[in-house]
Tab-separated table of C-alpha atoms in Angstrom:
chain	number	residue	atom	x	y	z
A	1008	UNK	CA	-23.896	43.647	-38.457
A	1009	UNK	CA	-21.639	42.182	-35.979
A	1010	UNK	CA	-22.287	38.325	-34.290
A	1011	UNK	CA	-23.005	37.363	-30.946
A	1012	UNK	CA	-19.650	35.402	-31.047
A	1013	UNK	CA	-17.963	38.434	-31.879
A	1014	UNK	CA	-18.831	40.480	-29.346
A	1015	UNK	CA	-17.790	37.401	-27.641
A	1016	UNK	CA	-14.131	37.085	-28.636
A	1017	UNK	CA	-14.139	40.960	-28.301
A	1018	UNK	CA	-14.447	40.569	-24.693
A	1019	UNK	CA	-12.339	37.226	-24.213
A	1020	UNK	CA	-9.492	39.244	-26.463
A	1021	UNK	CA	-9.463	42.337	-24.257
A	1022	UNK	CA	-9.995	40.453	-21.048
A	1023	UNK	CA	-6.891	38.287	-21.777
A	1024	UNK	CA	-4.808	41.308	-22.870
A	1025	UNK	CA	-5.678	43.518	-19.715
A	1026	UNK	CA	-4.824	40.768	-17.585
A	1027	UNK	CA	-1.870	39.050	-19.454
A	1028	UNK	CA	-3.239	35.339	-20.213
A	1029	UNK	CA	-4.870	33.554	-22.845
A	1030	UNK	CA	-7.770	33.981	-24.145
A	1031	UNK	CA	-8.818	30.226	-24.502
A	1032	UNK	CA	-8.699	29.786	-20.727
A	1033	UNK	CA	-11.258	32.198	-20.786
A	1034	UNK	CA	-14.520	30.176	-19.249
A	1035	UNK	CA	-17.471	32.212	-21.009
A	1036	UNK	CA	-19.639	31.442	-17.970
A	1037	UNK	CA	-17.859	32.008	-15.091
A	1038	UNK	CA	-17.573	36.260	-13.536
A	1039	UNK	CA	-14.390	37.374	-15.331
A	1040	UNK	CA	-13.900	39.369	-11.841
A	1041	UNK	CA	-13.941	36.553	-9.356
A	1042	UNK	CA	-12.450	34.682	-11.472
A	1043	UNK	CA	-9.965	35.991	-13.132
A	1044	UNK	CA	-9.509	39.077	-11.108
A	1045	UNK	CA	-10.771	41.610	-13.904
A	1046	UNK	CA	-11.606	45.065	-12.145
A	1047	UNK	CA	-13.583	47.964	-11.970
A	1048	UNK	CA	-11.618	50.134	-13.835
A	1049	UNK	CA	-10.460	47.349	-16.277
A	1050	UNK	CA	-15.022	47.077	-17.099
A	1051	UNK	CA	-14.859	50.537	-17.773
A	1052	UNK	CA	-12.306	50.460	-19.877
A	1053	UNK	CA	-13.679	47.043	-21.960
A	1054	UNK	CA	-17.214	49.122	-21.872
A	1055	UNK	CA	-15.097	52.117	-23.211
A	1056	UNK	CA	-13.870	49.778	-26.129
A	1057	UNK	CA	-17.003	48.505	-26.416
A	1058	UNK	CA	-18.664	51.795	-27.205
A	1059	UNK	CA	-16.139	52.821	-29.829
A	1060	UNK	CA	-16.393	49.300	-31.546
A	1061	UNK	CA	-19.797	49.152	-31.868
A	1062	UNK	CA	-21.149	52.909	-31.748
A	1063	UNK	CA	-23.139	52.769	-28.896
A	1064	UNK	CA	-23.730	53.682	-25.191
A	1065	UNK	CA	-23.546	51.034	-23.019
A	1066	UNK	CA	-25.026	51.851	-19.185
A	1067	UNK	CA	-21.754	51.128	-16.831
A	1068	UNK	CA	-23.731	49.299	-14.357
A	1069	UNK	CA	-24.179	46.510	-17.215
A	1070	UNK	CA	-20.619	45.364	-16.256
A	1071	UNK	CA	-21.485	44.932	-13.243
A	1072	UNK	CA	-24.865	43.042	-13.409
A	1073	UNK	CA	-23.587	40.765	-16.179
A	1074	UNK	CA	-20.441	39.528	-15.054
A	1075	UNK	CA	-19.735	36.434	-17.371
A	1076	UNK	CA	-18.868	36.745	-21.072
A	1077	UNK	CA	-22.301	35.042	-21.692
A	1078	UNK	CA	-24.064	36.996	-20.045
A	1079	UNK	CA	-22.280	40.354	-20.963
A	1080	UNK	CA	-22.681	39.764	-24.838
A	1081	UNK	CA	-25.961	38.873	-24.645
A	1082	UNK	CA	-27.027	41.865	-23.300
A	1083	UNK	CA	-24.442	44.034	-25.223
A	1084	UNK	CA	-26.044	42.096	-28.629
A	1085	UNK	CA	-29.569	43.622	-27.140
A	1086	UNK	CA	-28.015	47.231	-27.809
A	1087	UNK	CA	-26.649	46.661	-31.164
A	1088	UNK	CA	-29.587	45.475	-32.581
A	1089	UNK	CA	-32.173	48.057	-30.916
């Protein structure tokens, strides 16, 4: 079964790679969009990636009620393990 932490550096990776910077910069609990300017279509896609990864549905307005990394994993985490 997959870790909290990597769902983690799942998002972190593809946040950094949509928006061309590093991944350690990434603060896990600050809102990737006001932040670090990560948009709507860039959650869809990461919630896209998501689903694929981890063979599951994810609800699209989860990217947009958990905007840190934190907060995001935790609640993907929830889905993998129900």
């Amino acid at each position: 079964m997959v870790t909290l932490e990597e769902i983690k550096q799942f998002i972190k990776k593809f946040v950094a790679q949509t928006l061309n910077i590093d991944s350690q910069s990434i603060n896990e609990d600050l809102a990737i969009d006001a932040s670090y300017g990560f948009e709507s279509m860039d959650a869809l896609s990461l919630g896209a990636e998501l689903e694929d990864w981890l063979h599951i549905d994810l609800d699209v307005s989860l990217f947009f009620e958990h905007r840190t990394v934190n907060e995001l994993a935790a609640t993907v985490m929830k889905q993998v393990v129900e």
